[in-house]
């Protein structure tokens, strides 16, 4: 975080107006820039555009949510930021450098937690997989894993296998493995979509405190508008056919947020109506 | 509860085997067949007891197991190496697979005459035939295992910036091994069959040769005794591999 701020040269100049109108926080150095990103298949008459002309910036330490109906390409967009896919046109920059391939500094929490964990490794060994262990000795590794186990509430399950855990616990393991990467950017693809409401809410709160404590930038994809408003500093709404930006909404709700209080606030409901009208009303 | 479960399973197994042997004995004594070559288990076990006592059975069993394991190990090494190459590389797949698909339907016993011409009537011939016949399940399962490493796990390797080599050892191989292991088990069963066949063909010391000699000299009790011994070998190695499977894959639901 400290190395990123003003030291990274001209990045401060890229900060767009959306950052300046933020009510609750000061201007942040930019972490992610998406410039005219597009995804299309085929040529000529058969050309199918999933999304095009997507441009936005995400500030360091920001929780940035992307919502949209299924088919708008939000997962593809996130995979492009991760470096798992390349945009067919446009470019994506992380801390000023183009994203060409996946990197440890950009951790990805996959939607399908069941397929993102190594089933033959215990919880502990799965988390350790995220760490760059070459420069660490045994006790340093154990200490760091212990700490992550505690933070994510997995201490009691350390020696169990993923198949022995509930969905919520498995997703916690994936988040812990991503944190073990010491990422500067956390990319999350509908991470809580398959979980029950109670588990989802507690993981939402855990994510927010984790992101605040470790000052990580988070890009969070969801189709749940309330989840986006509850978590986000800003919410980007994507329309479909083809995918394009409908609006970027500043969420001025104060932090820390609370499952009851925040969701009942007039401002929360107002944003919800606005987004609902934009996305579902179309 | 687990101990009780094991006791119950053992009891069921022993009870049924005893019932089967009793029915066999009764059929021999009171059944319609008047053939003096139809021998009951009591006589067969008497032969096993006698051959244990004079030590000749140990030599046969030892030779058969050594030959079977030798052929099976060779088959497993070749099968896994070839399978890993084919499953991980399209080029190797296109080069080798057509030839392998043409060789695969050949019954291993039909290859024996060729093997005898090449190697002679000896141990090498036997091991080569066993390896040829028992390689296919390992090979095909290995190919399948490597081709079906979940795309999600490959992406995990990519976002963790694992190199090719590390991704192979950490992700692909353990994932494929779940498929490889059943191939090893099937291969071992085939190896036992081919061990017996080659022993009969090439007169190599072993339980298969014992059967051959018993048949030649009309010693029916010896014949059944040898069959019981082969059954026991097959049962034991399968149990060993099942225990191995449970130890190797503790995360799989039982």
Coordinates of C-alpha atoms in Angstrom, one line a residue:
Chain A
X1 CA 0.0 0.0 0.0
X2 CA 2.6 2.5 1.0
X3 CA 4.8 1.8 -2.1
X4 CA 1.8 2.3 -4.3
X5 CA 0.6 5.8 -3.4
X6 CA 2.6 8.7 -4.7
X7 CA 5.7 6.8 -5.5
X8 CA 4.0 5.1 -8.5
X9 CA 4.6 8.2 -10.7
X10 CA 1.8 9.7 -12.7
X11 CA -0.9 7.4 -11.4
X12 CA -2.4 10.2 -9.4
X13 CA -3.2 12.0 -12.6
X14 CA -5.5 9.2 -13.7
X15 CA -7.9 9.5 -10.9
X16 CA -11.3 10.3 -12.4
X17 CA -14.0 12.5 -11.2
X18 CA -15.9 9.7 -9.6
X19 CA -13.1 9.5 -7.0
X20 CA -13.3 13.2 -6.1
X21 CA -17.0 13.2 -5.4
X22 CA -16.6 10.6 -2.7
X23 CA -18.0 11.9 0.5
X24 CA -16.5 9.8 3.2
X25 CA -12.9 9.3 2.2
X26 CA -10.0 11.2 0.7
X27 CA -8.8 10.8 -2.8
X28 CA -7.1 7.3 -3.3
X29 CA -4.3 6.4 -5.7
X30 CA -5.6 4.4 -8.6
X31 CA -5.1 0.6 -8.5
X32 CA -7.0 -0.7 -11.5
X33 CA -7.7 1.0 -14.8
X34 CA -9.9 -0.6 -17.4
X35 CA -9.7 1.2 -20.7
X36 CA -12.2 0.4 -23.4
X37 CA -12.2 -3.3 -22.6
X38 CA -14.3 -5.5 -24.9
X39 CA -15.0 -9.1 -25.4
X40 CA -16.3 -10.4 -28.7
X41 CA -16.4 -13.7 -30.6
X42 CA -16.4 -14.4 -34.3
X43 CA -16.0 -12.1 -37.3
X44 CA -18.2 -10.1 -39.7
X45 CA -21.8 -11.0 -39.6
X46 CA -21.3 -13.7 -37.0
X47 CA -19.6 -11.3 -34.6
X48 CA -21.1 -11.5 -31.2
X49 CA -20.2 -8.8 -28.7
X50 CA -20.4 -9.8 -25.1
X51 CA -19.5 -6.4 -23.8
X52 CA -17.6 -3.4 -25.2
X53 CA -16.3 0.0 -24.3
X54 CA -16.0 -0.7 -20.6
X55 CA -13.9 1.9 -18.9
X56 CA -13.5 2.6 -15.2
X57 CA -11.0 3.0 -12.5
X58 CA -10.7 1.5 -9.0
X59 CA -8.9 3.3 -6.2
X60 CA -6.5 1.6 -3.8
X61 CA -8.3 0.2 -0.8
X62 CA -11.7 0.6 -2.4
X63 CA -14.4 -2.1 -2.4
X64 CA -15.7 -1.9 -5.9
X65 CA -18.8 -3.9 -6.8
X66 CA -20.0 -4.8 -10.3
X67 CA -23.6 -5.8 -10.7
X68 CA -25.5 -6.9 -13.8
X69 CA -27.9 -9.5 -15.1
X70 CA -26.5 -12.8 -16.2
X71 CA -25.0 -12.7 -19.7
X72 CA -23.6 -9.2 -19.3
X73 CA -20.1 -10.6 -19.2
X74 CA -19.2 -9.6 -15.6
X75 CA -17.4 -12.8 -14.9
X76 CA -15.4 -12.4 -18.2
X77 CA -14.5 -8.9 -17.2
X78 CA -13.2 -10.1 -13.8
X79 CA -11.2 -12.8 -15.5
X80 CA -9.6 -10.2 -17.8
X81 CA -8.6 -8.2 -14.7
X82 CA -7.1 -11.4 -13.2
X83 CA -5.2 -12.0 -16.4
X84 CA -6.9 -15.3 -17.1
X85 CA -8.3 -13.9 -20.3
X86 CA -7.3 -11.0 -22.6
X87 CA -9.8 -8.3 -23.7
X88 CA -10.4 -8.6 -27.5
X89 CA -9.8 -4.8 -27.6
X90 CA -8.9 -2.2 -25.0
X91 CA -6.5 -2.6 -22.1
X92 CA -6.4 -3.3 -18.4
X93 CA -3.7 -1.8 -16.1
X94 CA -2.9 -2.7 -12.5
X95 CA -0.8 -0.1 -10.7
X96 CA 0.1 1.4 -14.0
X97 CA 1.3 -1.8 -15.8
X98 CA -0.7 -3.7 -18.3
X99 CA -2.2 -7.0 -17.1
X100 CA -0.9 -9.7 -19.4
X101 CA -1.1 -12.9 -17.2
X102 CA -2.2 -13.9 -13.8
X103 CA 0.0 -12.8 -10.9
X104 CA 0.1 -13.5 -7.1
X105 CA -0.5 -9.9 -6.3
X106 CA -4.0 -10.2 -7.8
X107 CA -5.8 -13.0 -6.0
X108 CA -8.9 -14.5 -7.4
X109 CA -11.7 -16.0 -5.3
X110 CA -13.6 -18.3 -7.7
X111 CA -17.3 -18.6 -7.6
X112 CA -17.2 -22.4 -7.6
X113 CA -15.3 -23.0 -4.3
X114 CA -15.7 -26.8 -4.7
X115 CA -13.5 -26.8 -7.8
X116 CA -11.0 -24.2 -6.6
X117 CA -9.6 -26.2 -3.7
X118 CA -7.3 -29.1 -4.0
X119 CA -9.4 -32.0 -2.6
X120 CA -6.4 -34.0 -1.5
X121 CA -5.0 -31.3 0.6
X122 CA -6.2 -30.5 4.1
X123 CA -7.5 -27.0 4.9
X124 CA -4.1 -26.1 6.3
X125 CA -2.2 -27.4 3.2
X126 CA -4.7 -25.6 0.9
X127 CA -4.0 -22.3 2.6
X128 CA -0.3 -22.8 2.6
X129 CA -0.5 -23.3 -1.2
X130 CA -1.2 -19.6 -1.5
X131 CA 2.1 -18.6 0.2
X132 CA 5.4 -18.0 -1.4
X133 CA 7.2 -20.4 0.9
X134 CA 10.6 -20.4 -0.7
X135 CA 12.0 -17.6 1.4
X136 CA 10.3 -18.7 4.6
X137 CA 11.3 -21.3 7.2
X138 CA 9.0 -23.9 8.7
X139 CA 8.0 -21.9 11.8
X140 CA 7.3 -18.7 9.8
X141 CA 5.0 -20.7 7.5
X142 CA 3.2 -22.3 10.3
X143 CA 2.8 -19.1 12.1
X144 CA 1.3 -17.3 9.1
X145 CA -1.1 -20.2 8.3
X146 CA -2.2 -20.3 12.0
X147 CA -2.9 -16.6 11.8
X148 CA -5.0 -17.0 8.7
X149 CA -6.8 -19.9 10.1
X150 CA -7.8 -17.8 13.1
X151 CA -8.8 -14.8 11.1
X152 CA -11.1 -16.8 8.9
X153 CA -12.5 -18.9 11.7
X154 CA -11.1 -22.2 10.4
X155 CA -8.8 -23.1 13.3
X156 CA -10.9 -26.1 14.3
X157 CA -11.0 -27.4 10.7
X158 CA -7.3 -27.1 10.0
X159 CA -6.7 -30.8 9.5
X160 CA -9.9 -31.6 7.6
X161 CA -10.4 -32.1 3.9
X162 CA -12.5 -29.7 1.8
X163 CA -15.1 -32.4 1.1
X164 CA -15.7 -32.6 4.9
X165 CA -16.7 -28.9 5.1
X166 CA -19.8 -26.9 4.5
X167 CA -20.0 -24.6 1.5
X168 CA -19.4 -21.6 3.7
X169 CA -16.3 -23.1 5.3
X170 CA -14.9 -24.1 1.9
X171 CA -15.3 -20.5 0.7
X172 CA -13.5 -19.4 3.8
X173 CA -10.7 -21.7 2.9
X174 CA -10.5 -20.1 -0.5
X175 CA -10.5 -16.6 0.9
X176 CA -7.8 -17.6 3.4
X177 CA -5.7 -19.1 0.6
X178 CA -6.1 -15.8 -1.4
X179 CA -5.0 -13.8 1.7
X180 CA -2.0 -16.1 2.1
X181 CA -0.9 -14.7 -1.3
X182 CA -0.6 -11.3 0.4
X183 CA -2.5 -9.8 -2.6
X184 CA -2.9 -6.1 -3.3
X185 CA -6.0 -6.8 -5.3
X186 CA -8.7 -9.3 -4.4
X187 CA -11.0 -10.3 -7.2
X188 CA -14.2 -12.1 -6.2
X189 CA -16.7 -13.7 -8.6
X190 CA -20.1 -14.1 -6.9
X191 CA -18.2 -15.7 -4.0
X192 CA -21.2 -15.9 -1.7
X193 CA -23.9 -16.7 -4.3
X194 CA -24.2 -20.3 -3.5
X195 CA -24.4 -19.9 0.3
X196 CA -27.3 -19.6 2.6
X197 CA -28.4 -16.2 3.8
X198 CA -26.9 -16.4 7.3
X199 CA -23.5 -17.6 6.1
X200 CA -23.5 -15.0 3.3
X201 CA -24.1 -12.2 5.8
X202 CA -21.4 -13.2 8.2
X203 CA -18.9 -13.6 5.3
X204 CA -19.9 -10.2 3.9
X205 CA -19.0 -8.6 7.3
X206 CA -15.8 -10.7 7.6
X207 CA -14.8 -9.6 4.1
X208 CA -15.3 -5.9 4.9
X209 CA -13.2 -6.0 8.1
X210 CA -10.5 -8.1 6.4
X211 CA -10.3 -5.7 3.5
X212 CA -10.1 -2.7 5.8
X213 CA -7.5 -4.3 8.1
X214 CA -5.2 -5.4 5.3
X215 CA -5.9 -2.4 3.1
X216 CA -6.7 -4.5 0.1
X217 CA -8.5 -3.3 -3.0
X218 CA -11.5 -5.5 -3.7
X219 CA -13.4 -6.0 -7.0
X220 CA -16.6 -7.9 -6.2
X221 CA -19.0 -9.3 -8.7
X222 CA -22.5 -10.2 -7.7
X223 CA -26.0 -10.2 -9.2
X224 CA -27.4 -9.3 -5.8
X225 CA -28.0 -5.6 -5.8
X226 CA -28.4 -5.3 -2.0
X227 CA -25.1 -7.2 -1.5
X228 CA -23.4 -4.7 -3.9
X229 CA -24.7 -1.7 -2.1
X230 CA -24.0 -3.1 1.4
X231 CA -20.4 -4.0 0.6
X232 CA -19.3 -1.4 -2.0
X233 CA -17.7 2.0 -1.9
X234 CA -19.0 2.3 -5.4
X235 CA -21.2 0.1 -7.5
X236 CA -20.9 -0.3 -11.3
X237 CA -24.0 -1.4 -13.0
X238 CA -23.7 -3.3 -16.3
X239 CA -26.4 -3.6 -18.9
X240 CA -26.6 -6.6 -21.2
X241 CA -26.8 -7.4 -25.0
X242 CA -24.1 -6.1 -25.4
X243 CA -22.7 -5.5 -22.0
X244 CA -22.0 -1.8 -21.3
X245 CA -21.8 0.5 -18.4
X246 CA -25.2 1.8 -17.2
X247 CA -23.9 3.9 -14.3
X248 CA -21.3 4.1 -11.6
X249 CA -23.0 4.8 -8.2
X250 CA -21.2 6.2 -5.2
X251 CA -22.4 4.5 -2.0
X252 CA -22.0 7.1 0.7
X253 CA -23.1 4.8 3.5
X254 CA -20.9 5.2 6.5
X255 CA -18.6 2.4 7.8
X256 CA -18.5 0.1 9.6
X257 CA -21.8 -1.1 8.2
X258 CA -24.3 -3.2 9.9
X259 CA -26.6 -5.9 8.5
X260 CA -29.7 -4.3 10.0
X261 CA -29.0 -0.6 10.4
X262 CA -27.3 -0.1 7.0
X263 CA -29.9 -2.1 5.1
X264 CA -32.7 -0.1 6.7
X265 CA -31.2 3.3 6.0
X266 CA -33.1 5.5 3.7
X267 CA -30.0 6.0 1.6
X268 CA -29.6 2.3 1.2
X269 CA -33.1 1.8 0.0
X270 CA -32.8 4.8 -2.4
X271 CA -29.7 3.3 -4.1
X272 CA -31.5 0.0 -4.3
X273 CA -34.5 1.5 -6.1
X274 CA -32.2 3.4 -8.4
X275 CA -30.2 0.3 -9.3
X276 CA -33.2 -1.9 -9.6
X277 CA -34.8 0.5 -12.0
X278 CA -31.7 0.6 -14.1
X279 CA -31.0 -3.1 -14.3
X280 CA -34.2 -4.9 -13.8
X281 CA -36.5 -2.2 -15.2
X282 CA -34.8 -2.4 -18.6
Chain B
X1 CA -18.8 -48.6 15.7
X2 CA -16.1 -49.0 13.0
X3 CA -14.6 -52.0 14.8
X4 CA -18.0 -53.6 15.0
X5 CA -18.5 -52.9 11.3
X6 CA -15.3 -54.6 10.4
X7 CA -16.1 -57.7 12.6
X8 CA -19.5 -57.9 10.9
X9 CA -18.0 -57.8 7.5
X10 CA -15.4 -60.4 8.3
X11 CA -18.1 -62.7 9.8
X12 CA -20.3 -62.4 6.7
X13 CA -17.3 -63.1 4.5
X14 CA -16.1 -66.2 6.5
X15 CA -19.7 -67.5 6.9
X16 CA -20.4 -67.4 3.2
X17 CA -17.1 -68.9 2.2
X18 CA -17.6 -71.8 4.6
X19 CA -21.1 -72.3 3.3
X20 CA -19.8 -72.4 -0.2
X21 CA -17.1 -74.9 0.7
X22 CA -19.6 -77.1 2.5
X23 CA -22.0 -77.1 -0.4
X24 CA -19.1 -78.1 -2.7
X25 CA -18.1 -80.9 -0.4
X26 CA -21.7 -82.2 -0.1
X27 CA -22.1 -82.0 -3.9
X28 CA -19.0 -84.1 -4.4
X29 CA -20.1 -86.7 -1.8
X30 CA -23.8 -87.0 -2.5
X31 CA -24.2 -85.2 -5.9
X32 CA -25.1 -86.9 -9.2
X33 CA -21.5 -86.9 -10.6
X34 CA -19.8 -90.2 -10.3
X35 CA -16.5 -88.9 -11.7
X36 CA -13.6 -89.7 -9.6
X37 CA -11.9 -86.5 -10.8
X38 CA -14.5 -84.3 -9.1
X39 CA -12.7 -83.6 -5.8
X40 CA -14.1 -81.8 -2.7
X41 CA -12.4 -79.1 -0.7
X42 CA -11.4 -81.4 2.1
X43 CA -9.1 -83.3 -0.3
X44 CA -7.9 -80.1 -1.9
X45 CA -7.0 -78.5 1.4
X46 CA -5.2 -81.8 2.4
X47 CA -3.0 -81.3 -0.6
X48 CA -2.3 -77.7 0.3
X49 CA -1.5 -78.8 3.9
X50 CA 0.9 -81.5 2.6
X51 CA 2.6 -79.1 0.2
X52 CA 2.9 -76.5 3.0
X53 CA 4.5 -79.1 5.2
X54 CA 7.1 -80.3 2.6
X55 CA 7.7 -76.6 1.6
X56 CA 7.1 -77.1 -2.1
X57 CA 4.2 -74.7 -2.1
X58 CA 6.3 -71.8 -0.9
X59 CA 8.5 -72.1 -3.9
X60 CA 5.5 -72.1 -6.3
X61 CA 3.7 -69.2 -4.6
X62 CA 6.9 -67.1 -4.3
X63 CA 7.8 -67.6 -8.0
X64 CA 4.3 -66.7 -9.1
X65 CA 4.1 -63.6 -7.0
X66 CA 7.5 -62.4 -8.0
X67 CA 6.8 -62.9 -11.7
X68 CA 3.4 -61.2 -11.4
X69 CA 4.8 -58.2 -9.5
X70 CA 7.7 -57.9 -11.9
X71 CA 5.4 -57.7 -14.9
X72 CA 2.9 -55.5 -13.2
X73 CA 5.5 -53.0 -12.0
X74 CA 7.0 -52.8 -15.5
X75 CA 3.5 -52.3 -17.0
X76 CA 2.7 -49.7 -14.4
X77 CA 5.9 -47.7 -15.0
X78 CA 5.5 -47.8 -18.8
X79 CA 1.7 -47.2 -18.6
X80 CA 2.0 -44.2 -16.3
X81 CA 4.9 -42.6 -18.3
X82 CA 3.2 -43.1 -21.7
X83 CA -0.2 -42.1 -20.3
X84 CA 1.2 -38.9 -18.7
X85 CA 2.9 -38.0 -22.0
X86 CA -0.2 -38.7 -24.1
X87 CA -2.5 -37.0 -21.6
X88 CA -0.4 -33.8 -21.4
X89 CA 0.6 -33.4 -25.0
X90 CA -1.5 -33.4 -28.1
X91 CA 1.5 -34.1 -30.3
X92 CA 2.4 -37.3 -28.4
X93 CA -1.3 -38.2 -28.4
X94 CA -1.5 -38.0 -32.2
X95 CA 1.8 -39.8 -32.7
X96 CA 1.3 -42.8 -30.4
X97 CA -2.4 -43.3 -29.8
X98 CA -3.4 -44.8 -33.2
X99 CA -0.6 -47.5 -32.9
X100 CA -1.6 -48.2 -29.3
X101 CA -5.3 -48.5 -30.2
X102 CA -4.3 -51.1 -32.8
X103 CA -2.2 -53.0 -30.3
X104 CA -4.7 -52.9 -27.5
X105 CA -7.3 -55.4 -28.8
X106 CA -4.6 -58.1 -29.2
X107 CA -5.2 -60.7 -26.6
X108 CA -2.0 -61.0 -24.5
X109 CA -2.2 -64.8 -24.8
X110 CA -2.1 -64.5 -28.6
X111 CA 1.2 -62.5 -28.3
X112 CA 2.8 -65.4 -26.4
X113 CA 4.1 -67.2 -29.5
X114 CA 5.7 -64.1 -30.7
X115 CA 7.2 -63.4 -27.3
X116 CA 8.6 -66.9 -27.2
X117 CA 10.2 -66.4 -30.6
X118 CA 11.8 -63.1 -29.4
X119 CA 12.8 -64.0 -25.8
X120 CA 12.7 -67.8 -25.7
X121 CA 11.0 -70.0 -23.2
X122 CA 12.1 -68.1 -20.1
X123 CA 11.4 -65.5 -17.4
X124 CA 11.9 -62.5 -19.7
X125 CA 9.2 -63.8 -22.1
X126 CA 6.8 -64.2 -19.2
X127 CA 7.4 -60.8 -17.7
X128 CA 7.1 -59.2 -21.2
X129 CA 3.8 -60.8 -21.8
X130 CA 2.5 -59.9 -18.4
X131 CA 3.6 -56.3 -18.8
X132 CA 2.0 -56.1 -22.3
X133 CA -1.3 -57.4 -21.2
X134 CA -1.6 -55.5 -17.9
X135 CA -0.4 -52.2 -19.2
X136 CA -3.6 -51.1 -20.9
X137 CA -5.8 -50.3 -17.9
X138 CA -3.0 -48.2 -16.3
X139 CA -2.2 -46.5 -19.6
X140 CA -5.8 -45.6 -20.5
X141 CA -6.7 -44.5 -16.9
X142 CA -3.6 -42.3 -16.8
X143 CA -4.5 -40.6 -20.1
X144 CA -8.0 -40.1 -18.9
X145 CA -6.8 -38.8 -15.5
X146 CA -4.5 -36.2 -17.0
X147 CA -7.0 -35.1 -19.6
X148 CA -9.6 -34.5 -16.9
X149 CA -7.7 -32.4 -14.5
X150 CA -10.5 -29.9 -13.7
X151 CA -10.0 -26.6 -15.6
X152 CA -10.7 -24.8 -12.3
X153 CA -7.6 -26.4 -10.7
X154 CA -5.5 -25.5 -13.7
X155 CA -6.6 -21.9 -13.2
X156 CA -5.7 -22.0 -9.5
X157 CA -2.2 -23.1 -10.6
X158 CA -2.2 -20.2 -13.0
X159 CA -3.2 -17.5 -10.5
X160 CA -0.7 -18.8 -8.0
X161 CA 2.0 -18.4 -10.8
X162 CA 3.1 -22.0 -10.5
X163 CA 5.6 -23.0 -13.2
X164 CA 4.8 -26.0 -15.5
X165 CA 6.8 -28.4 -13.4
X166 CA 5.3 -27.3 -10.0
X167 CA 1.8 -27.3 -11.5
X168 CA 2.4 -30.9 -12.7
X169 CA 3.5 -32.2 -9.3
X170 CA 1.1 -30.1 -7.1
X171 CA -2.0 -30.2 -9.2
X172 CA -2.1 -32.4 -12.3
X173 CA -0.5 -35.6 -10.9
X174 CA -2.4 -35.8 -7.6
X175 CA -5.6 -35.1 -9.5
X176 CA -4.9 -37.7 -12.2
X177 CA -3.8 -40.3 -9.6
X178 CA -7.3 -40.7 -8.4
X179 CA -8.0 -42.2 -11.9
X180 CA -4.6 -44.0 -12.2
X181 CA -5.0 -46.1 -9.1
X182 CA -8.0 -48.1 -10.2
X183 CA -6.1 -48.8 -13.4
X184 CA -3.2 -50.2 -11.3
X185 CA -5.7 -52.5 -9.5
X186 CA -7.2 -53.8 -12.7
X187 CA -3.7 -54.2 -14.1
X188 CA -2.7 -56.3 -11.2
X189 CA -5.7 -58.7 -11.6
X190 CA -4.7 -59.1 -15.3
X191 CA -1.1 -59.6 -14.3
X192 CA -2.1 -62.6 -12.2
X193 CA -4.0 -64.2 -15.0
X194 CA -1.2 -63.8 -17.5
X195 CA 1.3 -65.1 -14.9
X196 CA -0.6 -68.4 -14.7
X197 CA -1.0 -68.5 -18.5
X198 CA 2.7 -68.0 -19.2
X199 CA 3.8 -70.5 -16.6
X200 CA 1.6 -73.1 -18.2
X201 CA 3.0 -72.2 -21.7
X202 CA 6.6 -72.0 -20.8
X203 CA 6.9 -74.5 -17.9
X204 CA 8.2 -72.0 -15.5
X205 CA 8.1 -72.8 -11.8
X206 CA 4.9 -71.4 -10.2
X207 CA 1.3 -72.2 -9.3
X208 CA 0.3 -72.1 -13.0
X209 CA 2.8 -74.7 -13.7
X210 CA 1.5 -76.8 -10.8
X211 CA -2.0 -76.7 -12.5
X212 CA -0.5 -77.8 -15.8
X213 CA 1.4 -80.7 -14.2
X214 CA -1.7 -81.8 -12.1
X215 CA -3.8 -81.9 -15.3
X216 CA -1.1 -83.9 -17.1
X217 CA -0.9 -86.5 -14.4
X218 CA -4.6 -86.7 -13.6
X219 CA -4.1 -85.5 -10.0
X220 CA -7.4 -83.7 -9.5
X221 CA -6.8 -82.8 -5.8
X222 CA -3.6 -81.0 -6.8
X223 CA -5.5 -79.1 -9.5
X224 CA -8.2 -77.8 -7.1
X225 CA -5.5 -77.0 -4.5
X226 CA -3.7 -74.8 -7.0
X227 CA -6.9 -73.1 -8.0
X228 CA -7.6 -72.3 -4.3
X229 CA -4.1 -71.0 -3.9
X230 CA -4.4 -68.6 -6.9
X231 CA -7.8 -67.4 -5.6
X232 CA -6.2 -66.7 -2.3
X233 CA -3.3 -64.8 -3.9
X234 CA -5.8 -62.7 -6.0
X235 CA -7.9 -62.0 -2.9
X236 CA -4.9 -60.9 -0.8
X237 CA -3.3 -58.5 -3.3
X238 CA -6.7 -56.9 -4.0
X239 CA -7.2 -56.4 -0.2
X240 CA -3.7 -54.9 0.0
X241 CA -4.4 -52.4 -2.8
X242 CA -7.8 -51.5 -1.3
X243 CA -6.1 -50.7 2.0
X244 CA -3.5 -48.7 0.0
X245 CA -6.3 -46.8 -1.7
X246 CA -7.8 -45.8 1.6
X247 CA -4.5 -44.6 2.9
X248 CA -3.6 -42.7 -0.3
X249 CA -6.9 -41.0 -0.8
X250 CA -8.2 -40.2 2.7
X251 CA -10.3 -37.3 1.4
X252 CA -12.5 -39.5 -0.8
X253 CA -15.8 -40.4 0.8
X254 CA -16.0 -44.1 1.7

